[in-house]
Coordinates of C-alpha atoms in Angstrom, one line a residue:
M1 CA -25.2 -12.0 -44.2
E2 CA -23.5 -15.4 -43.2
M3 CA -22.1 -16.5 -46.5
E4 CA -20.9 -13.1 -47.1
Q5 CA -18.4 -13.4 -43.8
L6 CA -17.5 -16.9 -44.8
L7 CA -16.6 -16.1 -48.5
S8 CA -14.7 -12.9 -46.8
M9 CA -12.9 -15.0 -44.8
G10 CA -11.5 -17.2 -47.9
F11 CA -13.8 -20.2 -48.4
P12 CA -15.0 -21.2 -51.1
N13 CA -18.5 -20.9 -52.2
E14 CA -19.6 -24.9 -52.1
L15 CA -17.7 -25.6 -48.7
A16 CA -19.8 -22.2 -47.2
A17 CA -22.8 -23.7 -48.5
E18 CA -22.6 -27.1 -47.3
A19 CA -21.5 -25.5 -43.6
L20 CA -24.5 -23.2 -43.3
A21 CA -26.8 -26.1 -44.5
A22 CA -25.1 -28.3 -41.7
T23 CA -25.4 -25.9 -38.7
G24 CA -28.6 -24.3 -39.7
G25 CA -28.1 -21.7 -41.6
K26 CA -28.0 -18.8 -39.0
S27 CA -24.8 -18.7 -37.7
T28 CA -21.4 -17.8 -39.0
L29 CA -19.8 -18.9 -35.9
K30 CA -20.9 -22.6 -36.0
A31 CA -20.5 -22.8 -39.7
T32 CA -17.0 -21.7 -39.5
E33 CA -16.1 -24.3 -36.5
W34 CA -17.8 -27.2 -38.7
I35 CA -15.4 -26.5 -41.5
L36 CA -12.4 -26.4 -39.2
S37 CA -13.4 -29.8 -37.2
R38 CA -13.6 -31.5 -40.6
R39 CA -11.0 -29.7 -42.9
P40 CA -7.7 -30.7 -42.6
S41 CA -5.6 -27.8 -41.9
A42 CA -2.9 -28.2 -44.2
D43 CA -5.3 -28.3 -47.4
P44 CA -5.5 -24.6 -47.7
P45 CA -9.1 -23.2 -49.2
P46 CA -8.4 -22.5 -53.3
N47 CA -9.5 -19.1 -52.6
N48 CA -6.9 -18.5 -49.7
P49 CA -3.5 -19.9 -51.0
S50 CA -1.8 -19.1 -48.1
P51 CA -1.0 -22.3 -45.5
S52 CA -1.6 -20.1 -42.6
Q53 CA -5.1 -20.2 -40.5
P54 CA -7.6 -17.3 -41.5
K55 CA -7.5 -14.9 -38.2
L56 CA -11.0 -15.1 -36.9
D57 CA -10.3 -12.6 -34.0
R58 CA -11.3 -9.7 -36.2
F59 CA -14.9 -11.1 -36.9
F60 CA -15.8 -12.5 -33.6
A61 CA -15.1 -11.4 -29.9
K62 CA -14.9 -15.2 -29.1
P63 CA -11.3 -16.3 -30.6
I64 CA -11.7 -19.6 -32.3
I65 CA -9.4 -22.4 -31.2
P66 CA -7.7 -23.8 -34.4
A67 CA -7.3 -27.6 -34.7
T68 CA -3.7 -27.1 -34.8
A69 CA -3.8 -25.8 -31.4
T70 CA -5.3 -29.2 -30.7
A71 CA -1.9 -30.7 -32.1
T72 CA 0.2 -28.8 -30.1
A73 CA -1.3 -29.0 -26.7
T74 CA -0.7 -32.8 -27.2
A75 CA 2.9 -32.4 -28.0
T76 CA 3.0 -30.4 -25.1
A77 CA 1.7 -33.1 -22.7
S78 CA 3.7 -35.7 -24.0
T79 CA 7.2 -33.3 -23.8
T80 CA 5.8 -32.5 -20.2
Q81 CA 5.5 -36.4 -19.5
L82 CA 9.3 -36.6 -20.5
V83 CA 10.5 -34.0 -18.3
E84 CA 8.4 -34.9 -15.6
S85 CA 10.2 -38.9 -16.2
A86 CA 13.5 -37.5 -16.1
P87 CA 15.4 -37.4 -13.2
P88 CA 15.4 -35.1 -11.2
A89 CA 18.2 -32.0 -11.4
K90 CA 20.6 -31.3 -8.7
R91 CA 19.2 -28.8 -6.3
V92 CA 21.7 -25.7 -6.0
K93 CA 21.4 -24.3 -2.2
T94 CA 19.8 -20.6 -2.1
C95 CA 20.8 -18.7 1.0
A96 CA 17.6 -17.7 2.7
P97 CA 17.2 -14.4 3.3
Q98 CA 19.0 -12.9 6.9
V99 CA 17.8 -10.1 9.2
P100 CA 20.5 -7.5 9.8
L101 CA 22.7 -7.7 12.4
S102 CA 22.0 -4.7 13.7
E103 CA 18.2 -6.0 14.2
R104 CA 18.9 -9.1 15.4
M105 CA 21.4 -7.8 18.2
R106 CA 18.4 -4.9 19.6
P107 CA 18.7 -5.0 23.4
R108 CA 15.8 -7.4 24.5
T109 CA 15.7 -6.1 28.2
L110 CA 16.6 -2.7 29.6
H111 CA 19.7 -3.9 31.0
E112 CA 21.2 -4.7 27.5
V113 CA 20.8 -1.0 26.6
V114 CA 24.1 1.0 26.9
G115 CA 24.6 4.5 26.7
Q116 CA 21.5 5.9 27.8
D117 CA 21.7 5.5 31.9
H118 CA 20.2 8.8 32.2
L119 CA 17.0 7.6 31.2
L120 CA 17.2 4.0 32.4
S121 CA 18.6 4.3 35.7
P122 CA 16.2 3.4 38.9
T123 CA 15.5 7.0 39.8
S124 CA 14.8 8.1 36.4
V125 CA 11.3 8.5 34.7
L126 CA 11.5 5.3 33.1
G127 CA 13.1 3.2 35.3
C128 CA 10.5 4.0 37.9
A129 CA 7.7 3.7 35.4
V130 CA 8.8 0.1 34.8
D131 CA 9.1 -0.6 38.5
T132 CA 5.7 0.5 39.4
N133 CA 4.3 -0.5 36.5
R134 CA 2.7 2.3 35.0
L135 CA 4.2 3.7 31.6
P136 CA 3.9 7.0 30.7
S137 CA 3.6 8.5 27.1
V138 CA 6.5 9.4 25.9
I139 CA 8.5 11.2 22.8
L140 CA 12.3 9.5 22.7
W141 CA 14.3 12.2 20.9
G142 CA 17.7 11.2 19.6
P143 CA 20.2 10.6 16.8
P144 CA 19.6 7.6 14.5
G145 CA 21.2 4.5 16.1
T146 CA 20.8 5.4 19.7
G147 CA 18.5 3.2 21.1
K148 CA 15.0 4.9 20.5
T149 CA 12.8 1.8 19.2
S150 CA 15.3 -0.6 21.3
I151 CA 14.5 1.4 24.6
A152 CA 10.7 1.2 23.7
K153 CA 10.4 -2.7 22.9
A154 CA 12.4 -3.4 26.2
I155 CA 10.5 -1.2 28.3
V156 CA 7.3 -3.4 27.1
G157 CA 9.2 -6.5 27.6
S158 CA 10.2 -5.3 31.3
V159 CA 6.2 -5.5 31.7
V160 CA 4.9 -8.0 29.5
S161 CA 2.0 -9.2 31.6
S162 CA 0.2 -5.7 31.7
Y163 CA 0.8 -4.5 27.9
R164 CA 1.3 -5.3 24.6
L165 CA 3.1 -3.6 22.1
V166 CA 2.1 -2.5 18.6
C167 CA 4.7 -0.7 16.3
L168 CA 3.9 1.4 13.5
S169 CA 5.7 3.7 11.5
A170 CA 5.0 7.2 10.0
V171 CA 6.8 6.4 6.6
T172 CA 4.2 4.0 5.8
C173 CA 1.2 4.1 7.5
G174 CA -2.0 6.9 8.0
V175 CA -4.7 7.8 10.2
K176 CA -6.7 4.7 9.1
D177 CA -3.9 2.1 10.7
V178 CA -3.9 4.2 13.9
R179 CA -7.5 4.0 14.1
E180 CA -7.6 0.5 13.5
V181 CA -4.7 0.2 16.7
V182 CA -6.9 2.3 19.0
E183 CA -10.2 0.2 17.9
E184 CA -8.3 -3.1 18.8
A185 CA -6.5 -1.5 22.1
R186 CA -10.0 -0.6 23.1
R187 CA -11.3 -4.1 22.9
V188 CA -8.7 -5.8 24.6
K189 CA -8.4 -3.5 27.3
V190 CA -12.3 -4.4 27.9
K191 CA -11.7 -8.3 27.2
N192 CA -9.0 -8.2 29.8
N193 CA -11.1 -6.1 32.1
W194 CA -9.0 -3.2 31.9
N195 CA -5.7 -5.2 33.1
K196 CA -4.1 -5.0 29.7
R197 CA -3.1 -2.3 27.7
T198 CA -1.8 -1.1 24.3
V199 CA 1.6 0.3 24.1
L200 CA 2.0 2.1 20.8
F201 CA 5.2 2.9 18.9
V202 CA 5.2 4.9 16.3
D203 CA 8.6 5.4 14.5
E204 CA 9.8 9.0 12.9
V205 CA 7.0 10.4 14.3
H206 CA 7.9 13.7 12.9
R207 CA 6.6 12.6 9.3
F208 CA 3.3 13.0 10.5
N209 CA 1.7 16.5 9.4
K210 CA -0.4 18.2 12.0
S211 CA -3.9 16.5 11.0
Q212 CA -2.2 12.7 11.9
Q213 CA -0.4 14.0 15.0
D214 CA -3.7 15.6 15.9
S215 CA -5.6 11.9 15.7
F216 CA -3.2 10.8 18.8
L217 CA -4.7 13.2 21.0
P218 CA -8.2 12.1 22.6
V219 CA -6.9 8.4 22.6
I220 CA -3.5 9.9 24.9
E221 CA -5.9 11.7 27.2
D222 CA -8.5 8.8 27.4
G223 CA -5.7 6.4 28.2
S224 CA -7.0 4.2 25.4
I225 CA -3.4 3.7 24.3
V226 CA -0.1 4.6 26.0
F227 CA 2.0 6.5 23.2
I228 CA 6.0 6.5 22.6
G229 CA 6.9 8.5 19.7
A230 CA 10.4 8.0 18.5
T231 CA 12.0 10.8 16.3
T232 CA 15.4 12.3 14.9
E233 CA 14.4 15.9 14.5
N234 CA 13.5 18.8 17.5
P235 CA 10.3 17.9 19.0
S236 CA 9.8 21.5 19.6
F237 CA 9.9 22.3 15.7
H238 CA 8.3 19.3 13.9
L239 CA 5.7 17.9 16.8
I240 CA 3.0 20.1 17.2
T241 CA 2.2 21.6 21.1
P242 CA -1.4 19.9 22.0
L243 CA 1.0 16.6 21.8
L244 CA 4.0 17.7 23.3
S245 CA 1.8 18.5 26.5
R246 CA 0.3 15.0 26.7
C247 CA 3.9 13.3 26.7
R248 CA 7.6 13.3 28.1
V249 CA 10.2 14.3 26.1
L250 CA 13.1 12.1 26.5
T251 CA 16.5 13.1 24.9
L252 CA 18.9 10.3 24.1
N253 CA 22.5 10.9 23.8
A254 CA 24.7 10.0 20.9
L255 CA 26.7 6.9 22.0
K256 CA 30.2 7.2 22.9
P257 CA 33.0 4.9 21.4
G258 CA 33.2 2.9 24.4
H259 CA 29.6 2.2 24.1
V260 CA 29.7 1.1 20.5
E261 CA 32.3 -1.4 21.2
T262 CA 30.7 -2.9 23.9
L263 CA 28.0 -3.3 21.4
L264 CA 30.4 -5.0 18.5
R265 CA 32.0 -7.1 21.2
R266 CA 28.2 -8.6 22.3
A267 CA 27.6 -9.4 18.2
V268 CA 31.3 -10.9 18.1
E269 CA 30.6 -13.4 21.0
D270 CA 26.5 -14.1 20.5
I271 CA 26.4 -17.5 18.9
D272 CA 22.9 -17.5 18.3
R273 CA 22.4 -13.5 16.9
G274 CA 25.6 -12.7 16.5
V275 CA 28.0 -12.0 13.4
R276 CA 28.5 -15.5 13.3
K277 CA 25.0 -16.3 12.2
S278 CA 25.5 -13.6 9.2
V279 CA 28.7 -15.9 7.7
E280 CA 27.8 -19.2 9.2
V281 CA 31.5 -19.3 9.9
R282 CA 33.4 -18.8 13.4
V283 CA 34.3 -15.0 13.2
E284 CA 37.4 -13.5 14.7
V285 CA 37.8 -9.7 14.9
K286 CA 40.8 -7.9 15.7
D287 CA 41.2 -5.1 18.4
D288 CA 41.9 -2.4 16.4
A289 CA 39.2 -3.4 13.4
I290 CA 36.5 -2.6 16.6
E291 CA 38.3 0.4 17.4
F292 CA 38.1 1.7 14.0
L293 CA 34.5 0.7 13.7
S294 CA 33.3 2.5 16.9
S295 CA 35.3 5.5 16.8
N296 CA 33.8 6.0 12.9
C297 CA 30.2 5.7 13.5
D298 CA 29.5 9.0 15.0
G299 CA 27.7 7.4 17.9
D300 CA 25.4 5.3 15.8
A301 CA 25.2 2.0 16.8
R302 CA 23.6 0.4 13.6
V303 CA 25.9 2.2 11.4
A304 CA 28.8 0.3 13.4
L305 CA 26.8 -3.0 13.5
N306 CA 26.4 -2.7 10.0
G307 CA 30.1 -2.2 9.1
L308 CA 30.8 -5.2 11.1
E309 CA 28.8 -7.6 8.9
I310 CA 29.8 -6.0 5.8
S311 CA 33.5 -6.7 7.0
A312 CA 32.9 -10.0 8.5
T313 CA 31.4 -11.2 5.4
R314 CA 34.6 -9.9 3.3
A315 CA 36.7 -11.5 5.8
A316 CA 34.7 -14.4 5.1
A317 CA 35.1 -14.6 1.3
R318 CA 38.6 -14.9 1.7
V319 CA 38.4 -18.7 3.5
S320 CA 39.6 -21.2 1.0
V321 CA 36.5 -22.9 -1.0
K322 CA 38.4 -26.0 0.2
Q323 CA 37.5 -25.4 3.5
L324 CA 34.0 -24.3 2.8
K325 CA 31.2 -26.9 2.8
T326 CA 29.9 -28.1 -0.3
A327 CA 26.3 -28.8 -1.3
E328 CA 26.3 -32.0 -1.1
E329 CA 28.2 -32.3 2.5
E330 CA 25.6 -29.9 4.0
V331 CA 22.9 -32.1 2.8
E332 CA 24.7 -35.6 4.6
E333 CA 25.4 -33.3 7.5
Q334 CA 21.6 -32.4 8.0
M335 CA 21.4 -36.2 7.8
N336 CA 23.7 -37.1 10.4
L337 CA 26.3 -38.6 8.1
V338 CA 29.1 -36.6 8.0
S339 CA 30.2 -34.5 11.3
S340 CA 31.2 -30.9 11.0
E341 CA 33.9 -30.9 13.3
E342 CA 36.3 -29.9 9.8
N343 CA 34.0 -27.1 9.3
R344 CA 34.3 -26.0 12.9
S345 CA 37.5 -25.1 12.4
V346 CA 36.9 -22.8 9.8
M347 CA 37.5 -19.2 10.8
A348 CA 37.1 -15.6 9.4
I349 CA 39.5 -13.1 10.6
V350 CA 38.5 -9.1 10.5
T351 CA 41.1 -7.0 10.0
L352 CA 41.2 -3.0 9.9
D353 CA 41.4 -3.2 6.1
D354 CA 38.3 -5.1 6.4
A355 CA 36.9 -2.3 8.5
K356 CA 38.1 0.5 6.0
E357 CA 36.6 -1.4 3.2
A358 CA 33.1 -1.4 5.1
F359 CA 33.1 2.1 5.7
Q360 CA 34.8 3.5 2.6
C361 CA 34.6 7.0 4.2
K362 CA 33.8 8.1 7.8
H363 CA 30.4 8.4 8.4
L364 CA 29.2 12.0 9.3
A365 CA 26.2 12.9 11.4
Y366 CA 25.0 15.9 9.4
D367 CA 21.5 16.6 8.1
R368 CA 21.6 19.9 5.1
A369 CA 17.8 20.2 6.7
G370 CA 17.6 19.1 10.3
E371 CA 18.5 20.0 13.7
E372 CA 22.4 19.2 13.2
H373 CA 22.3 21.9 10.0
Y374 CA 21.5 24.8 12.1
N375 CA 24.0 23.2 15.4
V376 CA 27.2 23.2 13.0
I377 CA 26.7 27.1 11.4
S378 CA 26.1 28.2 15.0
A379 CA 29.3 26.7 16.3
L380 CA 31.2 28.3 13.1
H381 CA 29.3 31.4 14.1
K382 CA 30.3 31.6 17.4
S383 CA 33.5 30.3 17.1
M384 CA 34.6 33.4 14.5
R385 CA 32.7 35.7 16.9
G386 CA 35.2 34.5 19.5
N387 CA 38.3 35.1 17.5
D388 CA 39.1 31.6 17.5
A389 CA 40.2 30.8 14.1
N390 CA 41.1 27.4 14.7
A391 CA 37.9 26.0 15.8
A392 CA 35.8 28.0 13.2
I393 CA 38.0 26.1 10.3
Y394 CA 37.3 22.9 12.2
W395 CA 32.8 23.7 12.2
L396 CA 33.7 24.7 8.2
A397 CA 35.4 21.3 7.4
R398 CA 32.3 19.5 9.6
M399 CA 29.8 21.2 7.4
L400 CA 31.8 20.9 4.0
E401 CA 32.4 17.0 4.2
G402 CA 28.8 16.7 5.6
G403 CA 27.7 18.1 1.8
E404 CA 26.6 21.4 2.7
Q405 CA 26.0 23.8 0.2
P406 CA 29.3 26.2 -0.3
L407 CA 26.8 29.2 -1.0
Y408 CA 25.2 28.7 1.7
I409 CA 28.2 29.1 4.1
A410 CA 29.4 32.5 2.0
R411 CA 26.0 33.9 2.7
R412 CA 26.1 33.6 6.2
L413 CA 30.2 34.8 6.4
I414 CA 28.6 38.1 4.5
R415 CA 26.1 38.1 7.3
F416 CA 28.9 37.7 9.8
A417 CA 31.1 40.3 8.0
S418 CA 28.5 43.0 8.9
E419 CA 26.8 41.8 12.1
D420 CA 30.0 41.0 14.0
V421 CA 32.7 42.7 12.4
G422 CA 30.8 45.6 11.3
L423 CA 32.9 49.5 11.4
A424 CA 35.8 47.9 13.0
D425 CA 37.0 46.5 10.0
P426 CA 35.0 47.8 6.7
L427 CA 36.5 45.5 4.4
A428 CA 35.2 42.4 6.0
L429 CA 32.1 43.1 4.1
N430 CA 34.3 43.0 0.8
Q431 CA 36.2 40.2 1.6
A432 CA 33.1 38.3 2.6
V433 CA 31.2 39.2 -0.9
S434 CA 34.1 38.4 -2.8
C435 CA 34.5 34.9 -1.3
Y436 CA 30.6 34.5 -2.2
Q437 CA 31.5 35.3 -5.7
A438 CA 34.2 33.2 -6.0
C439 CA 32.3 30.2 -4.6
H440 CA 29.9 30.9 -6.8
F441 CA 32.4 30.6 -10.2
L442 CA 34.1 27.7 -9.0
G443 CA 31.9 25.5 -6.8
M444 CA 33.2 22.3 -4.5
P445 CA 36.2 20.7 -4.0
E446 CA 38.2 24.1 -5.3
C447 CA 36.1 26.7 -3.4
N448 CA 37.2 25.2 -0.1
V449 CA 40.0 27.4 0.2
I450 CA 38.2 30.5 -0.5
L451 CA 35.5 29.4 2.4
A452 CA 38.9 28.7 4.8
Q453 CA 40.4 32.4 3.7
C454 CA 37.4 34.0 4.5
V455 CA 36.7 32.2 7.6
A456 CA 40.0 32.8 9.2
Y457 CA 40.0 36.6 8.0
L458 CA 36.4 37.0 9.7
A459 CA 37.7 34.9 12.8
L460 CA 41.1 37.3 13.4
A461 CA 39.2 40.6 12.4
P462 CA 38.5 43.5 15.2
K463 CA 35.2 43.0 16.1
S464 CA 32.1 45.4 16.5
I465 CA 28.3 45.0 16.8
S466 CA 27.4 48.7 17.2
V467 CA 25.6 48.6 13.7
Y468 CA 24.1 45.1 14.8
R469 CA 22.6 46.8 17.9
A470 CA 22.1 50.2 16.2
I471 CA 19.4 48.9 13.6
E472 CA 18.3 46.3 15.9
T473 CA 17.5 49.4 18.3
A474 CA 16.0 51.6 15.7
Q475 CA 13.6 48.7 14.6
K476 CA 12.5 48.1 18.3
V477 CA 11.8 51.6 18.5
V478 CA 9.7 52.1 15.2
R479 CA 7.7 49.0 16.2
E480 CA 6.9 49.9 19.5
S481 CA 5.8 53.4 17.9
V482 CA 8.2 55.4 20.1
G483 CA 7.6 59.3 19.2
Q484 CA 4.0 57.9 17.3
N485 CA 6.1 57.6 14.2
E486 CA 5.4 60.8 13.2
G487 CA 6.0 62.2 9.9
V488 CA 9.1 63.6 8.3
P489 CA 10.1 67.2 9.2
L490 CA 9.2 69.9 6.6
H491 CA 12.6 70.9 6.2
L492 CA 14.1 67.4 5.6
R493 CA 11.3 66.8 2.9
N494 CA 11.9 67.6 -1.2
A495 CA 9.7 70.4 -2.9
P496 CA 9.4 69.9 -6.1
T497 CA 6.4 71.9 -6.8
K498 CA 5.2 75.1 -6.2
L499 CA 2.7 73.8 -4.1
M500 CA 4.3 72.2 -1.6
K501 CA 7.0 74.9 -1.5
E502 CA 4.2 77.5 -0.7
L503 CA 3.1 74.7 2.0
G504 CA 7.2 74.8 4.1
Y505 CA 8.5 71.8 2.4
G506 CA 12.1 72.2 2.7
K507 CA 12.0 75.4 4.3
G508 CA 15.0 76.0 6.6
Y509 CA 17.2 73.2 5.2
I510 CA 20.5 74.1 5.2
Y511 CA 23.0 72.1 2.6
T512 CA 25.9 70.5 4.5
P513 CA 28.7 70.9 1.9
D514 CA 28.0 74.6 2.1
N515 CA 28.0 74.7 5.7
P516 CA 29.4 71.8 7.5
S517 CA 29.6 73.9 11.0
A518 CA 25.7 74.2 10.9
T519 CA 23.6 72.8 13.6
Q520 CA 20.3 71.2 12.3
S521 CA 18.1 68.3 13.4
F522 CA 17.4 65.2 11.3
L523 CA 15.1 63.2 14.0
P524 CA 11.4 63.9 14.2
P525 CA 11.1 66.4 17.5
S526 CA 9.8 63.8 19.5
L527 CA 13.0 61.9 19.1
Q528 CA 15.4 64.5 19.6
G529 CA 18.9 63.6 21.3
Y530 CA 18.0 59.6 20.9
K531 CA 21.2 57.6 20.1
F532 CA 20.9 54.3 17.9
L533 CA 24.4 54.2 16.9
D534 CA 27.0 53.9 19.8
W535 CA 30.5 54.3 17.8
T536 CA 33.9 56.0 18.0
N537 CA 37.2 54.9 16.9
S538 CA 37.9 53.3 20.1
N539 CA 34.9 51.2 19.3
S540 CA 37.7 49.3 17.1
T541 CA 38.3 46.7 19.5
D542 CA 37.7 43.3 20.0
K543 CA 34.8 42.4 21.7

């Protein structure tokens, strides 16, 4: 068996027999190693004219290292020694990753938080809680970049002796992480004789599902943790009722341009944490650039600070290379060999063009599936109802610029044409349906004019909600079983069969086209005289 394997590898018969005799004749692997260790690799076996080493991997699970590998390793080691003996290459400076400006400038105390005075005044809920050192569990609800995370961290920083802060994000953690935090919180509380409590801050808490939110309930109730959740979505829709009952919902407002301007100027003036740290040169920001950034961020401080950092980076890139420090000069400066007075004179000037380039386009606070989506469509609907075409077109523009689907807007216009215009202008429904079809044919951006035309038409049209009230009243009567929802009167029923005619179906019905003046009832007996639609020609007035 061993002889056959060695022959199949291409070794001569004499050499194979000699190898087996030398190694005991029981191991093909040992015989092969014996041959390779004694036979020069340049002298191929007679039966194998190829100069390449026979591949043994297909015969053995453990690969055989050929003799040539030893020579290769030796050569590699020699090469490595040569490389190590060579003089070291010049190091190229690499910039270490920095924390974003918006994170570095996060307020450290409650006094540094701007724009939320209704929550942080001495008489407010949070102000009193900090003063008395008794923090409640709260939900911070507000638009992005208004200070939810900053307030949570600043609160704990103000009462640092009694509380410890643990931050989680619902985007990356789960129930297991929450359970670990709770267990550690209980250990800390017992270890410190109940004088040290844990504040658990959960960002984007609305991303937790119902079962995950349920995990907070017992630990909030027994006082194991103080819970602070932050969300940009309406808590009424995205958080479970038991969690809301255990927490106080505090609403944050979008920052006004004056508040954002304060934060931007603070970032420019702060040497240790500000924008100067991002570009490593002095920075001067023009007033019109600050005004542009603060006015076009939609009250989002994070957007404004990120825009400032990008603007400063662009301005610093314009500084002459000769004025900046070279790699060698930086090394010498670190060794206190060269003064850096010359480099301190370098200044990056941020202009309005830098700010515009950083933003590219105006930031719009609009989400096609969240709170702002419903707020803006409500504003459009009510502006048309109030006959204000200018406001209606403005809210339409807000939706289109925010990326809203035009067909969604067109469907809402169809509803409005019947609900609010109705019989006062029956052609309004035709206009709305035609608008939907045209938007379907064209799409954005060409259909913007079609939507604006329909919005203006509906806003200026006479209004009547008589049909809307009629169907609402009728459905309420049916739901509440007024009149016991009795059957259709016999004279209003069809009688396609003889049996049905014998039972009285259709008996007494008067064909109205033959006798228009005839009087007959079309309501069940219990609803005789009941009026659903209140409509006359005098109803065609703006309401």
